[in-house]
Coordinates of C-alpha atoms and ligand atoms in Angstrom, one line a residue:
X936 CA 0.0 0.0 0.0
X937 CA 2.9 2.4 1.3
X938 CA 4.7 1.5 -1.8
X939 CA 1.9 2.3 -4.2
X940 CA 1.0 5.7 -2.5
X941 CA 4.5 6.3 -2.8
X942 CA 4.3 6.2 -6.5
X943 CA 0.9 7.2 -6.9
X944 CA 2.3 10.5 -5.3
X945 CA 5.7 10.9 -6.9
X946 CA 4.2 10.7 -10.6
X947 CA 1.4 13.2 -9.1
X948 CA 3.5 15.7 -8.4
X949 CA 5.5 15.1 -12.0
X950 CA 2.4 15.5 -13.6
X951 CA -0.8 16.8 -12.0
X952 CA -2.1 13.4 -12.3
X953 CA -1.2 9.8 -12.7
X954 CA -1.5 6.8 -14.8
X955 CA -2.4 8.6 -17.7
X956 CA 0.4 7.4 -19.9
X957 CA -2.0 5.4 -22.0
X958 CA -5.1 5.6 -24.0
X959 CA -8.0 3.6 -24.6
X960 CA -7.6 3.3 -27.9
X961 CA -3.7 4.9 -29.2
X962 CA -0.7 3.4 -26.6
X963 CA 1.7 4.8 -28.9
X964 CA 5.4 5.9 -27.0
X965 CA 4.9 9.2 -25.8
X966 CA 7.4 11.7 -24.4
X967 CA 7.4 12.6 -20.7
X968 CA 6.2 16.2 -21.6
X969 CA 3.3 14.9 -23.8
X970 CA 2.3 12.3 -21.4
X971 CA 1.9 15.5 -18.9
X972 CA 0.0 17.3 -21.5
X973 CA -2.5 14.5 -22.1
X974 CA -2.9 14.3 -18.8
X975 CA -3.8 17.6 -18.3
X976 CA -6.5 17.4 -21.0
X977 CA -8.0 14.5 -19.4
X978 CA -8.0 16.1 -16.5
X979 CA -9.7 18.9 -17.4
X980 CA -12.1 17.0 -19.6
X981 CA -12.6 14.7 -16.4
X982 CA -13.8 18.2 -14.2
X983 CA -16.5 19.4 -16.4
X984 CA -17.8 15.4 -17.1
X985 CA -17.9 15.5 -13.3
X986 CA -19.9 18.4 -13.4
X987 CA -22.4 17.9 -16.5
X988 CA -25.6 16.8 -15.8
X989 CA -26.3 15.8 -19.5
X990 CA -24.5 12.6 -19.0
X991 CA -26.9 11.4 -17.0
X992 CA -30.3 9.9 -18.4
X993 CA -32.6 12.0 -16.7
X994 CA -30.2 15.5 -17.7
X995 CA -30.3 16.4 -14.0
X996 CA -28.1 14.7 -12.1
X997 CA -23.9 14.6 -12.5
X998 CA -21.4 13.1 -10.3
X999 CA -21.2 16.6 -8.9
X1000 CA -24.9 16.1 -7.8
X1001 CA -24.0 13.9 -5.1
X1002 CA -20.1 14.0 -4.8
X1003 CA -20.0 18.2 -4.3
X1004 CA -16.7 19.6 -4.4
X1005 CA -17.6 22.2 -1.9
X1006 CA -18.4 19.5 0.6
X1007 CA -15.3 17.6 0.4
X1008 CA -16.5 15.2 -2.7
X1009 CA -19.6 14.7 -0.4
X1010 CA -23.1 15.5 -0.4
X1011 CA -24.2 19.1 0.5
X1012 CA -27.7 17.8 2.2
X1013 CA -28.2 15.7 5.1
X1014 CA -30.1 12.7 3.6
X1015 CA -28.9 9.3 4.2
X1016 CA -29.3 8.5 0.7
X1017 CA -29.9 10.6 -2.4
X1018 CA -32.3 10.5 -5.0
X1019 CA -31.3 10.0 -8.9
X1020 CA -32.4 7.6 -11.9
X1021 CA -35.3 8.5 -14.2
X1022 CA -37.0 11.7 -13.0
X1023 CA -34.1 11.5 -9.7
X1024 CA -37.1 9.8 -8.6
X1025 CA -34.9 6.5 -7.1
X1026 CA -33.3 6.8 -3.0
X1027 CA -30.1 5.0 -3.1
X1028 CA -29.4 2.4 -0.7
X1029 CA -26.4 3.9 1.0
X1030 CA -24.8 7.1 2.0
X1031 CA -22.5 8.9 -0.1
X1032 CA -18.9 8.4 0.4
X1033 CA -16.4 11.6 0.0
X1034 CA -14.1 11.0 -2.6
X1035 CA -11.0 12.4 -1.0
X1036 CA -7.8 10.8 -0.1
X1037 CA -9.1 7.6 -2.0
X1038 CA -5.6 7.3 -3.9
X1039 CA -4.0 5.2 -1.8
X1040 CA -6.6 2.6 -1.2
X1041 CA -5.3 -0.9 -2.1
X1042 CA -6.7 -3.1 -4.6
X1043 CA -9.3 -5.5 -2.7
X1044 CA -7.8 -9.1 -1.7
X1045 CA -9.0 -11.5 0.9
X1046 CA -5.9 -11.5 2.4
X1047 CA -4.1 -8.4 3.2
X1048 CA -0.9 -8.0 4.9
X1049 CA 1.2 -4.9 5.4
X1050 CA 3.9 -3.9 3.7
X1051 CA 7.4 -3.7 6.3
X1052 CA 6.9 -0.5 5.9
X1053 CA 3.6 -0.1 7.9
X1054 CA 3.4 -2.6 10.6
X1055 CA 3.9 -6.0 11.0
X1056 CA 4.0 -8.0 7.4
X1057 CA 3.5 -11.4 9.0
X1058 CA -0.5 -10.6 10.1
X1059 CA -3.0 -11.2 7.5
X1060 CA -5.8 -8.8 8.1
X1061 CA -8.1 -10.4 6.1
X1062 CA -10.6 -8.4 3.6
X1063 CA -9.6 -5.2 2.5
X1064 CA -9.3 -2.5 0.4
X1065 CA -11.3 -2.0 -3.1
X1066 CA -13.8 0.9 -4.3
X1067 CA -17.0 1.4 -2.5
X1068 CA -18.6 0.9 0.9
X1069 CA -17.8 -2.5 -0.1
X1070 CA -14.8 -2.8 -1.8
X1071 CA -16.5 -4.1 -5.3
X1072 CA -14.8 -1.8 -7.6
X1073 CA -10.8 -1.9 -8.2
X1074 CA -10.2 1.5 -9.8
X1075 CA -11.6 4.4 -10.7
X1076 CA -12.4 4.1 -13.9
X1077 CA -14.2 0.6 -13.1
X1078 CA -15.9 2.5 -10.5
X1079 CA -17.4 5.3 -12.6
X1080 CA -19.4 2.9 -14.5
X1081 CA -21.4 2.2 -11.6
X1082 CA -22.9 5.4 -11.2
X1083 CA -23.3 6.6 -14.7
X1084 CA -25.2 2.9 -15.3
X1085 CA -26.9 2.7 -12.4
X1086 CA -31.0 2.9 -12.1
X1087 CA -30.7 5.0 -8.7
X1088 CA -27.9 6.8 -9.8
X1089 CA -27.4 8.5 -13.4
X1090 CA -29.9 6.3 -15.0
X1091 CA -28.7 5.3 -18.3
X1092 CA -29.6 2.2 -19.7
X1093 CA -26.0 1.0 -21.4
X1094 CA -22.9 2.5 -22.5
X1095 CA -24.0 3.8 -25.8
X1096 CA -26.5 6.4 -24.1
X1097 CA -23.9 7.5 -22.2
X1098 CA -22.0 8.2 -25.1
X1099 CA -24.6 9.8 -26.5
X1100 CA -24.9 11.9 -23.8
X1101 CA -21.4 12.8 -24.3
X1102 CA -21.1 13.7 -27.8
X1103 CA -24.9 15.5 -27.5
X1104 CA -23.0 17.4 -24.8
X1105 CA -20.2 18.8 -26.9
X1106 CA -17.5 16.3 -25.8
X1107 CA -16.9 14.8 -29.0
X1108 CA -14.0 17.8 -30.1
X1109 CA -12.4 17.4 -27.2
X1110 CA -12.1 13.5 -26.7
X1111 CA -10.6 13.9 -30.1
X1112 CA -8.2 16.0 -29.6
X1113 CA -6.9 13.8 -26.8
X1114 CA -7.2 10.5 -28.5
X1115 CA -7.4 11.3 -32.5
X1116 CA -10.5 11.8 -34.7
X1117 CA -10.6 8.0 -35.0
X1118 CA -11.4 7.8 -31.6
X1119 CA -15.5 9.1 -31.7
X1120 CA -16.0 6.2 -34.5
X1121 CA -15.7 3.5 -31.7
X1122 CA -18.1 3.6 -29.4
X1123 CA -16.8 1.3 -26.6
X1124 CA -13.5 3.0 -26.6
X1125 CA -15.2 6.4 -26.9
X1126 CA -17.0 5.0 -23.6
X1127 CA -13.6 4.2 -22.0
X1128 CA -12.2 7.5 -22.6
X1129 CA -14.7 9.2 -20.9
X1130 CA -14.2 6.8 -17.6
X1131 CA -10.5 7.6 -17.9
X1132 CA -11.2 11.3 -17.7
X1133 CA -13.4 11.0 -14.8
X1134 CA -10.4 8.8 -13.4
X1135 CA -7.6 11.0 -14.0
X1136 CA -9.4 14.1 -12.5
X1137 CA -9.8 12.4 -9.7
X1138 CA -6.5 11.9 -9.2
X1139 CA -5.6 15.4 -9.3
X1140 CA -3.6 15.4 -5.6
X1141 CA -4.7 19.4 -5.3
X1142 CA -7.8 18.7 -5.3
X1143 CA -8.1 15.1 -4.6
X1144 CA -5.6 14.8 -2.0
X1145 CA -3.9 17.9 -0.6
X1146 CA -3.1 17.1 2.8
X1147 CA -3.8 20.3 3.7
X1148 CA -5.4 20.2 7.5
X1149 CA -4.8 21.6 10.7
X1150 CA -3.6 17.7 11.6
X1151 CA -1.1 18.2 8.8
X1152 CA 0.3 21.6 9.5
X1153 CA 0.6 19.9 13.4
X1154 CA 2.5 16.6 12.0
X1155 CA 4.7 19.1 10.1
X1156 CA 5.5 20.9 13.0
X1157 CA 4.2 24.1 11.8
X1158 CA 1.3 24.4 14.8
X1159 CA 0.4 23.2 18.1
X1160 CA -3.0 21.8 18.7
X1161 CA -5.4 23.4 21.3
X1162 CA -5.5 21.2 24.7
X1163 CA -8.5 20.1 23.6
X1164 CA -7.5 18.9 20.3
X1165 CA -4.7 17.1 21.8
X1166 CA -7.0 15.4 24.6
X1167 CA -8.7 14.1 22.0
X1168 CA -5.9 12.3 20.2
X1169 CA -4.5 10.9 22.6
X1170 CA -8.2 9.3 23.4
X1171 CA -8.6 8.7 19.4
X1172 CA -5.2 6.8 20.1
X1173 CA -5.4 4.9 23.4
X1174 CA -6.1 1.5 22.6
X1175 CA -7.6 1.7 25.6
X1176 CA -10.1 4.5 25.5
X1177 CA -11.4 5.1 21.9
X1178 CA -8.6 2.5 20.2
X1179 CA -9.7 4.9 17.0
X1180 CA -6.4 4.6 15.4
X1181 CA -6.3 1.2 15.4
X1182 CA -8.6 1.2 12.4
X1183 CA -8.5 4.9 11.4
X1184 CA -4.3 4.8 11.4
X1185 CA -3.3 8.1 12.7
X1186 CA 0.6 8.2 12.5
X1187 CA 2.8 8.5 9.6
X1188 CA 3.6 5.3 8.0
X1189 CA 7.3 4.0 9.1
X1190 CA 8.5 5.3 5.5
X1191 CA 7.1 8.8 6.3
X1192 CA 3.6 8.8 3.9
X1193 CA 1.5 11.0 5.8
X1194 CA -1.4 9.1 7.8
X1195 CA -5.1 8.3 5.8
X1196 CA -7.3 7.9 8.9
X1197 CA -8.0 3.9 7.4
X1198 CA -6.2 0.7 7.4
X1199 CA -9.0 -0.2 4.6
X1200 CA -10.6 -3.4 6.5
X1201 CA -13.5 -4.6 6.2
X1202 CA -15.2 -4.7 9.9
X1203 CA -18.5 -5.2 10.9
X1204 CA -19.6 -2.8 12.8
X1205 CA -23.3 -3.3 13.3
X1206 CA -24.6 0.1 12.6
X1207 CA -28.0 0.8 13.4
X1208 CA -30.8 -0.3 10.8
X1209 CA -31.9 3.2 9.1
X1210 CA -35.6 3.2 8.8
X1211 CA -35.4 6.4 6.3
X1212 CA -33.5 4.0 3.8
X1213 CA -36.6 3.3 1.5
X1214 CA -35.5 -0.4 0.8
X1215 CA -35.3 -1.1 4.5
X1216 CA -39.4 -0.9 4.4
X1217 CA -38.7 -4.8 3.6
X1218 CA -37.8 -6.5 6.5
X1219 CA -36.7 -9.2 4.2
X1220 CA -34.0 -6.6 2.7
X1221 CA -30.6 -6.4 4.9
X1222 CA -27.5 -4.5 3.2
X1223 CA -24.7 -7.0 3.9
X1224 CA -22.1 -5.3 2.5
X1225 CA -19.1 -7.7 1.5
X1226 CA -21.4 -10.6 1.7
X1227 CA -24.1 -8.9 -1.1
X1228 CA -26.2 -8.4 -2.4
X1229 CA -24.6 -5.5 -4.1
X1230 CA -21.7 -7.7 -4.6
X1231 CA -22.0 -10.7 -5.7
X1232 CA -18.9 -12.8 -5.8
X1233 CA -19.5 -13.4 -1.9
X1234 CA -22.9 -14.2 -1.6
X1235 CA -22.3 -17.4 -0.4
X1236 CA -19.9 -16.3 2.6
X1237 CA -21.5 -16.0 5.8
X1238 CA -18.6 -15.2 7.4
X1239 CA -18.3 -11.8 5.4
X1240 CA -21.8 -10.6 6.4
X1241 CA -22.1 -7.2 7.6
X1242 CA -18.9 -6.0 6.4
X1243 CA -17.9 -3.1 5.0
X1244 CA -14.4 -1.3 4.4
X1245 CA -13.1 1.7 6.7
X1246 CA -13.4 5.1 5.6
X1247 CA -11.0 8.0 6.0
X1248 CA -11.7 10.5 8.5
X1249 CA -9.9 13.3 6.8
X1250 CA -12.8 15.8 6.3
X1251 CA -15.3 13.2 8.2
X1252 CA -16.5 16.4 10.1
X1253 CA -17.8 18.5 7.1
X1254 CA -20.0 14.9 6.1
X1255 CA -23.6 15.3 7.3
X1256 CA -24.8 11.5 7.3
X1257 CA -22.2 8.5 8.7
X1258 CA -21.2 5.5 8.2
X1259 CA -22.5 3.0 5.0
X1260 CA -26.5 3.6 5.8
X1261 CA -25.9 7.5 6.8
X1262 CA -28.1 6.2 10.0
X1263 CA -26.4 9.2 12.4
X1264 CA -26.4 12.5 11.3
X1265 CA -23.7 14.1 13.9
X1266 CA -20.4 12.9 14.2
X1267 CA -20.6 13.0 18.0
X1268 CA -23.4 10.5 17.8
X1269 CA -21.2 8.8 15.6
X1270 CA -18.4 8.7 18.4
X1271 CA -20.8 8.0 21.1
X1272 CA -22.0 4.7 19.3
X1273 CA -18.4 3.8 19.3
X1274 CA -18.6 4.3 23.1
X1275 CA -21.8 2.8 24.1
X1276 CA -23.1 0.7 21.8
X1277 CA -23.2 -2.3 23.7
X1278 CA -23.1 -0.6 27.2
X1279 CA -26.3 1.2 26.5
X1280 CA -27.6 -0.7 23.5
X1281 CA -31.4 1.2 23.9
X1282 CA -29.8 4.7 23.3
X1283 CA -29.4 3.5 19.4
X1284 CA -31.8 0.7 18.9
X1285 CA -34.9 -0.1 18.4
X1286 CA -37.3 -2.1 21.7
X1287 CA -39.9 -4.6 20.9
X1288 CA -43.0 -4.8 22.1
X1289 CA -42.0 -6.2 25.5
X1290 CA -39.8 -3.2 25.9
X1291 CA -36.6 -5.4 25.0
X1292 CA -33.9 -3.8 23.2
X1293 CA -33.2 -5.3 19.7
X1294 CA -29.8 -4.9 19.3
X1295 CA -27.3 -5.3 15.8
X1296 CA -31.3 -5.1 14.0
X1297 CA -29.0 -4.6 10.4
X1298 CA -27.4 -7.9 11.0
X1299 CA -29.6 -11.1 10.6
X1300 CA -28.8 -13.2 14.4
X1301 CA -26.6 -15.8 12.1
X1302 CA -24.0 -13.5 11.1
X1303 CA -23.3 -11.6 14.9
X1304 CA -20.5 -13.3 15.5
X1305 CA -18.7 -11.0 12.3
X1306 CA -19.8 -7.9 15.2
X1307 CA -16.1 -6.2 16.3
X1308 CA -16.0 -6.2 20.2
X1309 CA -12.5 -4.5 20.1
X1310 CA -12.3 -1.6 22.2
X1311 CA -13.8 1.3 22.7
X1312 CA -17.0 -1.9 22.3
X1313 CA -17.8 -4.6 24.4
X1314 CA -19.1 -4.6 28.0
X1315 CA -22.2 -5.1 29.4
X1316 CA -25.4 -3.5 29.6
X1317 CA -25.2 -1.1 32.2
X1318 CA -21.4 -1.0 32.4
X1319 CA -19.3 2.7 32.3
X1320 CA -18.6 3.5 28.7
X1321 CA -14.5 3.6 27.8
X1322 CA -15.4 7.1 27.1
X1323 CA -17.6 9.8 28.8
X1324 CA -19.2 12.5 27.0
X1325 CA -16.4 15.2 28.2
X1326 CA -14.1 12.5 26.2
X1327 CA -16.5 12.3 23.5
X1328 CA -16.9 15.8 22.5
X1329 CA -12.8 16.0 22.7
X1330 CA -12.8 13.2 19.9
X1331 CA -15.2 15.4 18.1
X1332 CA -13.3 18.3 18.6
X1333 CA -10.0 16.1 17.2
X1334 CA -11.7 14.9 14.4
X1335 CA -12.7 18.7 13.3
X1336 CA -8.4 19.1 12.6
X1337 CA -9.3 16.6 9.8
X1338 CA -10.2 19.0 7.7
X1339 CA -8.6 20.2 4.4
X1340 CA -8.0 24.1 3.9
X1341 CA -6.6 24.9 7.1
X1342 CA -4.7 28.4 7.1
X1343 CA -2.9 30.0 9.9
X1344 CA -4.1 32.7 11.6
Ligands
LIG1371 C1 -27.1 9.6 -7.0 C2 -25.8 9.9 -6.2 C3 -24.5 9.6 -6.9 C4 -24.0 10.0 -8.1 C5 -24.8 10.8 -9.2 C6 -22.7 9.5 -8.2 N1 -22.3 8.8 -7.1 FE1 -20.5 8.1 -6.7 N2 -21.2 7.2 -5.0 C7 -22.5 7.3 -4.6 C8 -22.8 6.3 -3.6 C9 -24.1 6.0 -2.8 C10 -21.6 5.6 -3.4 C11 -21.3 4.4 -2.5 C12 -21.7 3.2 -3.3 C13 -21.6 1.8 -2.7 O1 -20.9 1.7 -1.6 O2 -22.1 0.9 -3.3 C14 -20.6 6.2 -4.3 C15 -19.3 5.8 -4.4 C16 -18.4 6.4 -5.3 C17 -17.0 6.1 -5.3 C18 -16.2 5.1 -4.4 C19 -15.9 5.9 -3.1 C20 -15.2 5.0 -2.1 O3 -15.1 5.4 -0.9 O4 -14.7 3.9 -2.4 C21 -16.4 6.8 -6.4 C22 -15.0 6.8 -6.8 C23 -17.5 7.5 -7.0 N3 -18.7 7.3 -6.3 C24 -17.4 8.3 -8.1 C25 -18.5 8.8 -8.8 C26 -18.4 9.4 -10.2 C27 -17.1 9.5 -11.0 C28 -19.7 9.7 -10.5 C29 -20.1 10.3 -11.8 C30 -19.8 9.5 -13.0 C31 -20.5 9.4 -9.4 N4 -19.8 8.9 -8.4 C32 -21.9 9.7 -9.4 C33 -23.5 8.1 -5.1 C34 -23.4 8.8 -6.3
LIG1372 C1 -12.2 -2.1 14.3 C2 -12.0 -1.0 13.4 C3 -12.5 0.3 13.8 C4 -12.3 1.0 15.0 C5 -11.6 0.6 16.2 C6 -13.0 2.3 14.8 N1 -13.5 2.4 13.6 FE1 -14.5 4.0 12.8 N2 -15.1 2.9 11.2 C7 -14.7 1.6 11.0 C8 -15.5 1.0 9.9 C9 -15.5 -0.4 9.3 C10 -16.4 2.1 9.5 C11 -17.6 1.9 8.5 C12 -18.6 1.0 9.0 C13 -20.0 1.0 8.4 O1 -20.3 2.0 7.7 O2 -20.7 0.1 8.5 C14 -16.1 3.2 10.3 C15 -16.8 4.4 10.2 C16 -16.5 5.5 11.1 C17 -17.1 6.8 10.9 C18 -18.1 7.2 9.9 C19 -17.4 7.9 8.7 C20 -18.2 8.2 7.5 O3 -17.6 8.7 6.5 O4 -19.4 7.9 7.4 C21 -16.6 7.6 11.9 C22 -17.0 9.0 12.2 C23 -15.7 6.8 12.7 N3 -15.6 5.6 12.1 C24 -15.0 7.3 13.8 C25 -14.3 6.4 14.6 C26 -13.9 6.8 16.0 C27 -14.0 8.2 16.5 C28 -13.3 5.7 16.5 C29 -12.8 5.5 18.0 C30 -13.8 5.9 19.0 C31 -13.4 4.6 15.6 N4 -14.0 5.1 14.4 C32 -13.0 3.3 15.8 C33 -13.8 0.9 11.7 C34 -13.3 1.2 12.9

């Protein structure tokens, strides 16, 4: 992982982007100063596709819609899930993920161990990594399809609208002038260009991935934290108290790559069941994450039930709905779940009818033994919480030097 950030960075910086040195159609040799150029293009073509609405079947919505950039790649409302599809008309089924800081996240494998340069490379941490709440996508460009596909997303019903879409819009000049005239005649590799554009602006590191926080300026030595800041991470770090940065790694890595707030595991968590999810109206329906039934290739894997992978924290305090179901809607509730969820079990879940508490109601009974009890969980009902609400709020107040754009006073 280190190793790919590394590089992922280095060419970055070279070039304003990365892995651009190839087109979908033309891999002719190209000189270091016209791969930069290219990549330019596509990354400019990439910003306004982000931003067009006409790519999408109903002419409303564009990645944009959901992934705004003045909310850190995030949504700019509160809902849990948004609408889109045909007349935006269709809820999604989970919350929208910011897409910052999601260069370095590691191909998804079964079987993930650590490079020497992060920890120890002898431990397999089983499932990790990949695109999406459930690691189903393994880059970028495989990712965009999903949206611009999608029935509760941009709506259209196969590559060729899209491209449509695309050359209705104007693109058509442009893709050409990247990839030759020759290009707009094919209209699967037409359809690839315009995933690689949407690629190779995302990995634009000043935009994408600028490392630009309060926590930042602090690891740089450049400014101290407020005592309250600093309560809070060393709570976010006790494995002891909130055990945070167990998950959410908070250090540089041993080869000096800045910290990404994720190890990328997949955990289950058992987050709350969100009743303003439309699809949960079936109590048949349960979003299992890693074990389906939006992926498939696991459906048959109890034992990957209720997973799903880590996010980053960077900018988790400008996000309005948390964690894969957008059930909580501060991100002190979604530290004091942390805390109390099994302690206090009724403050977050639903009683039956006999005024029991019906506790992990996502997670069907069979799959509960996938539930994390690592610190800050576990205990009983009725025990103290590893962290009181003073302890809480300093999290919080930790979690807010996440954020990219930080200037010094
Ligand atoms: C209607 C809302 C919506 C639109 C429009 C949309 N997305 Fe998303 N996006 C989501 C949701 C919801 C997820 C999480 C999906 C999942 O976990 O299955 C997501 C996930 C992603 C991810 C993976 C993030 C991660 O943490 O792994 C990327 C990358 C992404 N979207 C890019 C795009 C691009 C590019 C477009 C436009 C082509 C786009 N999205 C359009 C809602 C949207
Ligand atoms: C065992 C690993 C693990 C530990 C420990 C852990 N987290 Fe998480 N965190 C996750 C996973 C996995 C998710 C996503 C789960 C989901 O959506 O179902 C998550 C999601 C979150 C979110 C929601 C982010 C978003 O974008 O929606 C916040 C906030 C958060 N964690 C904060 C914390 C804090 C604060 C602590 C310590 C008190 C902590 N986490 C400890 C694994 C962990």
């Amino acid at each position: 992982m280190a190793r790919r950030w590394r590089l992922a960075f280095f060419l970055a910086i070279l070039s304003g982007s990365i892995f651009a040195f190839s087109g979908p159609v033309d891999a002719q040799p190209m000189s270091r100063a016209q791969a930069r150029e290219r990549a330019n293009m596509l990354a400019a073509l990439g910003a306004e596709l982000f931003s067009d609405p006409q790519l999408s079947n109903s002419g409303k919505s564009a990645c944009a819609s959901c992934h705004d950039p003045a909310h850190a790649f995030a949504p700019a409302n509160a809902l849990s899930v948004q609408l889109g599809g045909r007349d935006l008309a269709y809820p999604g089924l989970r919350a929208v993920p910011s897409l910052k800081y999601l260069q370095a996240v590691p191909q998804f494998t079964e079987h993930y161990f650590e490079s020497e340069d992060e920890a120890d490379e002898s431990v397999d941490n089983g499932p990790t990594g990949g695109l999406t709440w459930d690691g189903r996508a393994d880059s970028a460009r495989a990712q965009a399809r999903i949206p611009l596909l999608s029935p509760f997303e941009m709506g259209n019903a196969s590559p060729d609208e899209v491209v449509r879409h695309a050359l209705d819009g104007g693109y058509g000049p442009k893709l050409a002038a990247i990839y030759g005239k020759s290009l707009l005649a094919n209209r699967n590799a037409t359809f690839e260009a315009v995933l690689k554009a949407l690629e190779v602006y995302q990995q634009s590191w000043q935009t994408f991935y600028p490392y630009s926080s309060k926590y930042d300026a602090w690891l740089a030595g450049k400014v101290e934290l407020t005592p309250e800041e600093e309560h809070g991470r060393k709570l976010f770090e006790d494995p002891e108290k909130g055990n945070c940065a167990s998950c959410h790694f908070s250090v540089r890595a041993n080869d000096g790559t800045p910290p990404q707030f994720t190890d990328y595991g997949m955990i289950a968590l058992a987050v709350p069941r969100n009743p303003a999810i439309p699809a949960n109206a079936d109590p048949a329906f349960y979003d299992l994450g890693l074990c389906g039934p939006l992926r498939t290739n696991f459906l048959g894997r109890p034992d990957y039930c209720g997973l799903f992978r880590t996010p980053t924290l960077r900018n988790v305090a400008t996000r309005r709905a948390f964690f894969h179901n957008g059930v909580f809607h501060t991100l002190k509730d979604a530290v004091a779940f942390y805390a109390t969820r099994d302690t206090d079990p009724g403050r977050w879940y639903p009683r039956r009818a006999d005024g029991s508490v019906e506790i992990y109601d996502d997670l069907p009974a069979r799959y509960r033994d996938n539930i994390n009890m690592d610190p800050p969980f576990g205990g009983k009902q009725g025990d103290a919480p590893r962290l009181d609400d003073g302890e809480i709020d300093a999290i919080v107040t930790f979690l807010n030097t996440l954020t990219d754009g930080w200037k010094a006073r």
